[in-house]
mmCIF file of C-alpha atoms in Angstrom:
data_model
loop_
_atom_site.group_PDB
_atom_site.id
_atom_site.type_symbol
_atom_site.label_atom_id
_atom_site.label_comp_id
_atom_site.label_asym_id
_atom_site.label_seq_id
_atom_site.Cartn_x
_atom_site.Cartn_y
_atom_site.Cartn_z
ATOM 1 C CA MET A 1 0.166 0.174 0.004
ATOM 2 C CA LEU A 2 1.120 3.153 -1.986
ATOM 3 C CA VAL A 3 0.321 6.400 0.906
ATOM 4 C CA LEU A 4 1.269 10.405 0.269
ATOM 5 C CA GLY A 5 2.076 12.181 3.617
ATOM 6 C CA ILE A 6 1.126 15.900 3.715
ATOM 7 C CA GLU A 7 2.282 18.225 6.667
ATOM 8 C CA THR A 8 2.068 22.327 7.296
ATOM 9 C CA SER A 9 0.970 22.301 10.679
ATOM 10 C CA CYS A 10 3.317 24.587 11.834
ATOM 11 C CA ASP A 11 6.122 26.438 9.785
ATOM 12 C CA ASP A 12 7.718 23.340 8.035
ATOM 13 C CA THR A 13 6.529 22.045 4.640
ATOM 14 C CA ALA A 14 6.832 18.577 4.231
ATOM 15 C CA VAL A 15 5.629 15.428 1.643
ATOM 16 C CA ALA A 16 6.858 11.909 1.731
ATOM 17 C CA VAL A 17 5.806 8.277 0.114
ATOM 18 C CA VAL A 18 5.023 5.973 2.637
ATOM 19 C CA ARG A 19 4.787 1.951 1.343
ATOM 20 C CA ASN A 20 2.849 -0.216 3.797
ATOM 21 C CA GLY A 21 3.195 1.791 6.965
ATOM 22 C CA ASN A 22 6.834 1.659 7.111
ATOM 23 C CA GLU A 23 8.645 1.339 4.176
ATOM 24 C CA VAL A 24 9.861 5.352 3.652
ATOM 25 C CA LEU A 25 10.238 6.077 -0.151
ATOM 26 C CA SER A 26 10.774 9.328 0.299
ATOM 27 C CA ASN A 27 10.007 11.840 2.865
ATOM 28 C CA LEU A 28 11.190 15.727 2.263
ATOM 29 C CA VAL A 29 11.100 18.411 4.475
ATOM 30 C CA SER A 30 12.272 21.988 3.529
ATOM 31 C CA SER A 31 12.629 24.186 6.558
ATOM 32 C CA GLN A 32 11.851 28.162 6.537
ATOM 33 C CA ILE A 33 14.176 28.954 9.596
ATOM 34 C CA ASP A 34 15.549 31.481 7.418
ATOM 35 C CA LEU A 35 12.304 33.251 7.125
ATOM 36 C CA HIS A 36 10.796 32.889 11.005
ATOM 37 C CA ARG A 37 14.214 34.231 11.977
ATOM 38 C CA ARG A 38 14.781 37.273 12.272
ATOM 39 C CA PHE A 39 11.597 37.463 13.942
ATOM 40 C CA GLY A 40 13.000 35.431 17.095
ATOM 41 C CA GLY A 41 9.810 32.608 15.904
ATOM 42 C CA ILE A 42 7.066 31.899 13.302
ATOM 43 C CA VAL A 43 5.253 34.768 11.551
ATOM 44 C CA PRO A 44 2.337 33.252 10.977
ATOM 45 C CA GLU A 45 0.750 34.351 7.463
ATOM 46 C CA ILE A 46 5.120 33.637 6.548
ATOM 47 C CA ALA A 47 4.395 30.441 6.862
ATOM 48 C CA SER A 48 0.939 30.247 5.171
ATOM 49 C CA ARG A 49 2.617 31.860 2.468
ATOM 50 C CA LYS A 50 5.841 29.778 1.725
ATOM 51 C CA HIS A 51 3.536 26.551 2.056
ATOM 52 C CA LEU A 52 1.931 28.051 -0.938
ATOM 53 C CA GLU A 53 4.993 28.279 -3.318
ATOM 54 C CA LEU A 54 6.478 24.629 -2.338
ATOM 55 C CA LEU A 55 4.354 22.823 -1.823
ATOM 56 C CA VAL A 56 3.593 21.459 -5.910
ATOM 57 C CA PRO A 57 7.132 21.688 -6.455
ATOM 58 C CA LEU A 58 8.121 19.757 -3.270
ATOM 59 C CA LEU A 59 5.309 17.220 -4.027
ATOM 60 C CA ASP A 60 7.056 16.423 -7.437
ATOM 61 C CA ALA A 61 10.220 16.282 -5.768
ATOM 62 C CA SER A 62 8.596 13.928 -3.539
ATOM 63 C CA LEU A 63 7.287 10.923 -6.205
ATOM 64 C CA ARG A 64 10.276 11.478 -8.312
ATOM 65 C CA GLU A 65 12.785 10.422 -5.565
ATOM 66 C CA ALA A 66 9.993 7.389 -4.633
ATOM 67 C CA GLY A 67 10.319 6.591 -8.060
ATOM 68 C CA LYS A 68 5.918 6.456 -7.840
ATOM 69 C CA SER A 69 3.091 8.203 -9.773
ATOM 70 C CA LEU A 70 -0.007 10.010 -8.503
ATOM 71 C CA VAL A 71 -2.237 6.953 -9.998
ATOM 72 C CA GLU A 72 0.266 4.228 -7.487
ATOM 73 C CA ILE A 73 -1.357 6.423 -4.524
ATOM 74 C CA GLN A 74 -4.020 4.481 -2.573
ATOM 75 C CA GLY A 75 -4.119 7.134 -0.163
ATOM 76 C CA ILE A 76 -3.319 10.771 0.829
ATOM 77 C CA ALA A 77 -2.967 11.968 4.103
ATOM 78 C CA VAL A 78 -2.877 14.496 5.579
ATOM 79 C CA THR A 79 -1.905 16.856 8.985
ATOM 80 C CA GLN A 80 -6.128 18.280 10.273
ATOM 81 C CA GLY A 81 -4.327 19.262 13.595
ATOM 82 C CA PRO A 82 -3.627 21.002 15.843
ATOM 83 C CA GLY A 83 -1.107 23.851 14.405
ATOM 84 C CA LEU A 84 -1.464 27.235 12.967
ATOM 85 C CA SER A 85 -4.731 27.404 11.299
ATOM 86 C CA GLY A 86 -3.130 28.569 7.998
ATOM 87 C CA SER A 87 -0.253 26.912 7.283
ATOM 88 C CA LEU A 88 -3.406 24.122 7.864
ATOM 89 C CA LEU A 89 -5.597 25.003 5.228
ATOM 90 C CA MET A 90 -2.736 24.388 2.507
ATOM 91 C CA GLY A 91 -1.588 20.897 3.473
ATOM 92 C CA LEU A 92 -5.448 20.252 3.424
ATOM 93 C CA CYS A 93 -6.269 22.298 -0.044
ATOM 94 C CA LEU A 94 -3.727 19.819 -1.980
ATOM 95 C CA ALA A 95 -4.270 16.966 0.109
ATOM 96 C CA LYS A 96 -8.047 17.665 -1.301
ATOM 97 C CA VAL A 97 -7.496 19.069 -5.086
ATOM 98 C CA LEU A 98 -5.615 15.537 -5.593
ATOM 99 C CA ALA A 99 -8.460 13.361 -3.379
ATOM 100 C CA LEU A 100 -11.024 15.301 -6.190
ATOM 101 C CA THR A 101 -9.044 14.855 -8.882
ATOM 102 C CA HIS A 102 -7.881 11.543 -9.257
ATOM 103 C CA GLN A 103 -10.456 9.650 -7.009
ATOM 104 C CA ILE A 104 -7.674 8.780 -4.047
ATOM 105 C CA PRO A 105 -9.132 8.550 0.087
ATOM 106 C CA LEU A 106 -8.879 11.160 2.207
ATOM 107 C CA ILE A 107 -7.533 10.708 5.624
ATOM 108 C CA ALA A 108 -6.697 13.438 7.636
ATOM 109 C CA VAL A 109 -4.822 13.213 10.339
ATOM 110 C CA ASN A 110 -4.138 14.228 13.774
ATOM 111 C CA HIS A 111 -0.056 15.774 13.886
ATOM 112 C CA LEU A 112 0.087 14.787 17.578
ATOM 113 C CA GLU A 113 -0.976 10.316 17.196
ATOM 114 C CA GLY A 114 1.193 10.769 13.571
ATOM 115 C CA HIS A 115 4.817 11.772 15.859
ATOM 116 C CA LEU A 116 3.627 8.105 17.748
ATOM 117 C CA PHE A 117 3.047 7.397 14.146
ATOM 118 C CA ALA A 118 6.887 8.099 13.722
ATOM 119 C CA THR A 119 8.810 5.784 16.082
ATOM 120 C CA ARG A 120 7.014 2.857 15.136
ATOM 121 C CA ILE A 121 8.380 3.564 11.615
ATOM 122 C CA ASP A 122 11.761 2.965 13.990
ATOM 123 C CA HIS A 123 9.893 0.274 15.640
ATOM 124 C CA PRO A 124 8.016 -1.761 13.316
ATOM 125 C CA GLN A 125 7.778 -4.014 16.259
ATOM 126 C CA LEU A 126 6.863 -1.522 18.938
ATOM 127 C CA GLU A 127 3.203 -2.695 20.062
ATOM 128 C CA PRO A 128 0.946 -1.446 22.837
ATOM 129 C CA PRO A 129 0.657 -0.995 26.083
ATOM 130 C CA PHE A 130 3.018 1.337 26.537
ATOM 131 C CA LEU A 131 3.196 4.913 27.958
ATOM 132 C CA TYR A 132 3.798 7.827 25.284
ATOM 133 C CA LEU A 133 5.766 11.009 26.228
ATOM 134 C CA LEU A 134 5.120 13.499 23.318
ATOM 135 C CA VAL A 135 7.457 16.450 24.047
ATOM 136 C CA SER A 136 7.615 19.654 21.532
ATOM 137 C CA GLY A 137 7.120 23.187 21.103
ATOM 138 C CA GLY A 138 3.479 23.184 21.885
ATOM 139 C CA HIS A 139 2.872 20.379 23.683
ATOM 140 C CA THR A 140 4.007 18.155 26.559
ATOM 141 C CA SER A 141 1.641 15.238 27.140
ATOM 142 C CA LEU A 142 2.392 11.914 28.798
ATOM 143 C CA TYR A 143 -1.128 9.339 27.393
ATOM 144 C CA GLY A 144 -1.600 5.492 28.328
ATOM 145 C CA VAL A 145 -1.646 3.474 25.311
ATOM 146 C CA ARG A 146 -3.526 0.249 25.719
ATOM 147 C CA GLU A 147 -4.458 -0.162 21.784
ATOM 148 C CA TRP A 148 -3.020 1.244 18.229
ATOM 149 C CA GLY A 149 -5.433 4.240 17.601
ATOM 150 C CA SER A 150 -6.628 4.592 21.104
ATOM 151 C CA TYR A 151 -5.042 7.263 23.977
ATOM 152 C CA ARG A 152 -6.248 8.102 27.467
ATOM 153 C CA LEU A 153 -4.506 11.309 28.590
ATOM 154 C CA LEU A 154 -2.667 10.984 31.477
ATOM 155 C CA GLY A 155 -1.325 14.423 32.007
ATOM 156 C CA LYS A 156 -0.061 17.801 30.496
ATOM 157 C CA THR A 157 1.596 20.924 30.407
ATOM 158 C CA ARG A 158 -0.713 23.565 32.139
ATOM 159 C CA ASP A 159 1.391 26.438 30.964
ATOM 160 C CA ASP A 160 4.637 26.676 28.655
ATOM 161 C CA ALA A 161 5.672 23.421 26.023
ATOM 162 C CA ALA A 162 9.308 22.086 26.847
ATOM 163 C CA GLY A 163 9.884 23.154 23.595
ATOM 164 C CA GLU A 164 8.273 26.262 24.134
ATOM 165 C CA ALA A 165 10.269 27.530 27.576
ATOM 166 C CA PHE A 166 13.631 26.399 24.917
ATOM 167 C CA ASP A 167 12.837 29.093 22.511
ATOM 168 C CA LYS A 168 11.430 31.987 24.726
ATOM 169 C CA VAL A 169 14.862 31.045 27.093
ATOM 170 C CA ALA A 170 17.028 30.965 23.758
ATOM 171 C CA LYS A 171 15.258 34.240 22.481
ATOM 172 C CA TYR A 172 15.731 36.284 26.246
ATOM 173 C CA LEU A 173 19.574 35.330 26.592
ATOM 174 C CA GLU A 174 19.316 36.626 22.933
ATOM 175 C CA LEU A 175 20.854 33.501 21.366
ATOM 176 C CA GLY A 176 18.921 33.171 18.714
ATOM 177 C CA TYR A 177 15.929 31.099 17.194
ATOM 178 C CA PRO A 178 14.561 27.719 17.541
ATOM 179 C CA GLY A 179 16.607 27.711 21.093
ATOM 180 C CA GLY A 180 15.700 24.122 21.467
ATOM 181 C CA PRO A 181 18.856 22.653 19.103
ATOM 182 C CA LEU A 182 20.954 25.983 20.230
ATOM 183 C CA ILE A 183 20.907 25.382 23.631
ATOM 184 C CA ASP A 184 21.125 22.061 23.252
ATOM 185 C CA ARG A 185 24.440 22.226 21.778
ATOM 186 C CA LEU A 186 25.838 25.487 24.056
ATOM 187 C CA SER A 187 24.880 23.223 27.233
ATOM 188 C CA ARG A 188 27.627 20.435 26.080
ATOM 189 C CA GLU A 189 30.380 24.081 27.486
ATOM 190 C CA GLY A 190 28.652 24.148 30.392
ATOM 191 C CA GLU A 191 28.444 22.894 34.573
ATOM 192 C CA PRO A 192 24.490 22.097 34.770
ATOM 193 C CA GLY A 193 25.103 21.821 38.349
ATOM 194 C CA ARG A 194 25.994 24.978 38.900
ATOM 195 C CA PHE A 195 22.944 26.935 38.903
ATOM 196 C CA ARG A 196 19.586 25.120 40.454
ATOM 197 C CA PHE A 197 16.194 25.313 39.032
ATOM 198 C CA ARG A 198 13.324 23.505 39.877
ATOM 199 C CA GLY A 199 10.519 22.348 36.989
ATOM 200 C CA GLY A 200 7.162 23.025 37.831
ATOM 201 C CA LEU A 201 5.034 20.069 39.904
ATOM 202 C CA GLU A 202 8.690 17.911 39.606
ATOM 203 C CA SER A 203 7.453 16.217 42.928
ATOM 204 C CA CYS A 204 3.386 16.421 42.781
ATOM 205 C CA ASP A 205 2.317 12.968 41.812
ATOM 206 C CA SER A 206 -0.165 14.756 38.651
ATOM 207 C CA GLY A 207 1.204 14.224 35.187
ATOM 208 C CA ASP A 208 0.780 17.806 34.563
ATOM 209 C CA PHE A 209 4.184 19.163 34.015
ATOM 210 C CA SER A 210 4.910 23.321 34.587
ATOM 211 C CA PHE A 211 7.684 24.729 32.539
ATOM 212 C CA SER A 212 6.093 28.607 33.063
ATOM 213 C CA GLY A 213 7.488 29.504 35.592
ATOM 214 C CA LEU A 214 11.441 27.619 35.953
ATOM 215 C CA LYS A 215 11.352 29.981 32.219
ATOM 216 C CA THR A 216 11.055 33.109 34.584
ATOM 217 C CA ALA A 217 14.036 32.168 37.726
ATOM 218 C CA VAL A 218 15.980 31.826 34.500
ATOM 219 C CA VAL A 219 15.461 34.709 33.363
ATOM 220 C CA ARG A 220 15.330 36.178 36.933
ATOM 221 C CA ARG A 221 18.414 34.422 37.704
ATOM 222 C CA TYR A 222 20.611 36.139 34.580
ATOM 223 C CA ALA A 223 19.300 39.529 35.024
ATOM 224 C CA SER A 224 21.022 38.751 39.345
ATOM 225 C CA LEU A 225 23.844 39.047 37.138
ATOM 226 C CA PRO A 226 26.225 42.149 37.679
ATOM 227 C CA GLU A 227 26.485 43.642 34.109
ATOM 228 C CA ASN A 228 29.896 43.033 33.195
ATOM 229 C CA ARG A 229 29.153 39.076 33.361
ATOM 230 C CA ARG A 230 26.461 38.504 31.811
ATOM 231 C CA LYS A 231 27.965 38.154 28.604
ATOM 232 C CA GLU A 232 30.468 35.994 29.820
ATOM 233 C CA ARG A 233 30.552 32.172 27.351
ATOM 234 C CA LYS A 234 31.034 30.350 30.271
ATOM 235 C CA VAL A 235 28.285 32.503 32.315
ATOM 236 C CA ILE A 236 25.717 31.956 29.723
ATOM 237 C CA TYR A 237 27.375 28.469 29.332
ATOM 238 C CA ASP A 238 26.538 27.312 33.002
ATOM 239 C CA LEU A 239 22.922 28.864 32.896
ATOM 240 C CA VAL A 240 21.739 27.373 29.465
ATOM 241 C CA ALA A 241 23.319 23.826 31.010
ATOM 242 C CA SER A 242 21.740 24.291 34.494
ATOM 243 C CA PHE A 243 18.615 24.796 32.531
ATOM 244 C CA GLN A 244 18.298 22.305 30.666
ATOM 245 C CA GLU A 245 19.191 19.613 33.430
ATOM 246 C CA THR A 246 16.233 20.509 35.226
ATOM 247 C CA VAL A 247 13.901 20.560 31.992
ATOM 248 C CA ILE A 248 15.296 17.282 32.143
ATOM 249 C CA ARG A 249 15.178 16.101 35.206
ATOM 250 C CA THR A 250 11.487 16.488 35.125
ATOM 251 C CA LEU A 251 10.485 14.979 32.056
ATOM 252 C CA VAL A 252 11.741 11.898 33.311
ATOM 253 C CA ASN A 253 10.998 11.976 37.113
ATOM 254 C CA LYS A 254 7.899 12.829 35.511
ATOM 255 C CA THR A 255 7.016 10.548 33.180
ATOM 256 C CA LEU A 256 9.110 7.407 35.339
ATOM 257 C CA ARG A 257 6.595 7.960 38.020
ATOM 258 C CA ALA A 258 3.230 7.303 35.485
ATOM 259 C CA ALA A 259 5.125 4.894 34.164
ATOM 260 C CA ARG A 260 5.207 3.262 37.884
ATOM 261 C CA GLN A 261 1.747 4.650 38.933
ATOM 262 C CA SER A 262 0.218 2.779 35.489
ATOM 263 C CA GLY A 263 2.007 -0.171 35.361
ATOM 264 C CA PHE A 264 3.904 0.452 31.890
ATOM 265 C CA GLU A 265 7.247 -1.204 31.200
ATOM 266 C CA THR A 266 7.887 1.017 27.783
ATOM 267 C CA ILE A 267 7.801 4.953 27.317
ATOM 268 C CA VAL A 268 7.776 5.931 23.475
ATOM 269 C CA LEU A 269 9.245 9.084 22.888
ATOM 270 C CA GLY A 270 7.615 12.004 20.317
ATOM 271 C CA GLY A 271 8.267 15.497 18.901
ATOM 272 C CA GLY A 272 10.559 17.568 18.482
ATOM 273 C CA VAL A 273 12.406 17.637 21.339
ATOM 274 C CA ALA A 274 12.754 13.623 21.909
ATOM 275 C CA ALA A 275 16.448 15.010 19.942
ATOM 276 C CA ASN A 276 17.270 16.607 22.511
ATOM 277 C CA SER A 277 20.762 14.885 23.103
ATOM 278 C CA ARG A 278 20.977 14.837 27.056
ATOM 279 C CA LEU A 279 17.056 13.999 27.166
ATOM 280 C CA ARG A 280 18.559 10.684 25.276
ATOM 281 C CA GLU A 281 21.216 10.727 27.042
ATOM 282 C CA VAL A 282 19.343 10.135 30.198
ATOM 283 C CA PHE A 283 16.317 8.278 29.676
ATOM 284 C CA PRO A 284 18.492 5.326 28.738
ATOM 285 C CA GLU A 285 20.184 5.593 32.361
ATOM 286 C CA ARG A 286 18.124 6.043 34.378
ATOM 287 C CA THR A 287 15.709 2.941 33.441
ATOM 288 C CA ARG A 288 18.819 0.724 32.856
ATOM 289 C CA GLY A 289 17.960 -2.485 35.401
ATOM 290 C CA MET A 290 14.016 -1.146 36.149
ATOM 291 C CA GLY A 291 12.874 -3.510 33.233
ATOM 292 C CA ILE A 292 11.481 -0.635 31.704
ATOM 293 C CA THR A 293 12.251 -0.070 27.627
ATOM 294 C CA ILE A 294 12.224 3.157 25.900
ATOM 295 C CA ALA A 295 12.113 3.828 21.978
ATOM 296 C CA PHE A 296 12.802 7.020 20.125
ATOM 297 C CA PRO A 297 12.073 8.468 16.483
ATOM 298 C CA SER A 298 15.306 8.731 14.726
ATOM 299 C CA LEU A 299 17.004 12.485 14.869
ATOM 300 C CA SER A 300 15.399 12.665 11.306
ATOM 301 C CA LEU A 301 11.862 11.618 12.525
ATOM 302 C CA CYS A 302 10.899 13.953 15.666
ATOM 303 C CA THR A 303 10.629 17.396 13.885
ATOM 304 C CA ASP A 304 7.937 17.297 11.057
ATOM 305 C CA ASN A 305 8.004 15.421 8.566
ATOM 306 C CA ALA A 306 5.519 14.070 6.242
ATOM 307 C CA ALA A 307 6.186 10.074 6.235
ATOM 308 C CA MET A 308 4.648 10.088 10.081
ATOM 309 C CA ILE A 309 1.744 11.741 8.802
ATOM 310 C CA ALA A 310 2.010 8.439 6.053
ATOM 311 C CA SER A 311 2.401 6.265 7.937
ATOM 312 C CA CYS A 312 -0.762 6.839 10.441
ATOM 313 C CA GLY A 313 -2.249 7.676 7.781
ATOM 314 C CA THR A 314 -1.999 4.100 7.172
ATOM 315 C CA PHE A 315 -3.185 2.680 9.368
ATOM 316 C CA HIS A 316 -6.453 4.668 9.588
ATOM 317 C CA LEU A 317 -7.006 3.289 6.053
ATOM 318 C CA LEU A 318 -6.327 -0.293 6.524
ATOM 319 C CA ARG A 319 -9.119 -0.073 9.099
ATOM 320 C CA GLY A 320 -11.429 1.371 6.199
ATOM 321 C CA GLU A 321 -11.265 5.618 8.411
ATOM 322 C CA THR A 322 -11.299 7.590 6.108
ATOM 323 C CA SER A 323 -12.427 11.476 5.031
ATOM 324 C CA ASP A 324 -14.647 13.047 3.123
ATOM 325 C CA VAL A 325 -13.202 16.363 0.868
ATOM 326 C CA PHE A 326 -15.368 18.645 3.234
ATOM 327 C CA VAL A 327 -12.668 18.323 6.257
ATOM 328 C CA GLU A 328 -11.324 21.797 7.388
ATOM 329 C CA PRO A 329 -8.070 22.412 9.506
ATOM 330 C CA GLU A 330 -8.244 22.247 13.604
ATOM 331 C CA PRO A 331 -6.306 23.961 14.982
ATOM 332 C CA ARG A 332 -6.859 23.331 18.514
ATOM 333 C CA LEU A 333 -7.178 19.014 17.767
ATOM 334 C CA ALA A 334 -7.050 17.382 20.764
ATOM 335 C CA LEU A 335 -5.848 13.180 20.738
ATOM 336 C CA GLY A 336 -6.773 11.545 23.639
#
């Protein structure tokens, strides 16, 4: 089964062709980071216009790389939400035109479920039950998964998502955009124990997260430094390393606590922050000898991509779950 995936939830334009749900024949992504960097964040109008410009060329290139034509495609999977309304609309418009013109089934996909299927591409043997930690720029949530397609929300952030906190701290410290990869890289030069921070709800039994207070604590600590020390590289490296270590510690502690409470022996991660090098170190370290299996997506599938949308769409298509051409964007679409 060949499924075409289209992903335009935010600022990445992506098109992919996937066979049988886990064989990626092409997976092209055009990033808009350089366009938005000077604004310190994503400008929705610019993102929408760039999607409009890039989608058709990426579609042609993705089919060509896969060695397939539209007449061979058996399903078109497209992100319905959550995301930016204008960006979602661009992908849905293309998907609808292709579905109508070529009489191909259309599958509207939840972007959050798509991140889970990114990990499934790399771990095709993965089967429920497991605990799913979705950690990205817009979401930090825990889900209990007893079977594919059925998700129970166990906790979520009450304010900033982890990736959002990375971006905001980096912006305040004038490090650049996007903040996650920059802080990850700079933290390798710093001492994570120099500044002591606590994550919000870190010791709470609830599955919920909170990173807004941590972000504020970092800002205040930086502002309290003598002016001549704020420009010292070592101070910045230590500050972001301490911030990152607190975020990672909070994510790991909360996830392991939820796993113990719910009896899960497998933890699956998804989302852009799953690419963080420190997170990928700490989880295996903390779970060694505990009988808990950790499944990460490969680095190329952590961030937004269309292969995960095609894989998720294949799952729903095989279950007979398709969408009509009147489907609309759902910027606040929930999972579970």
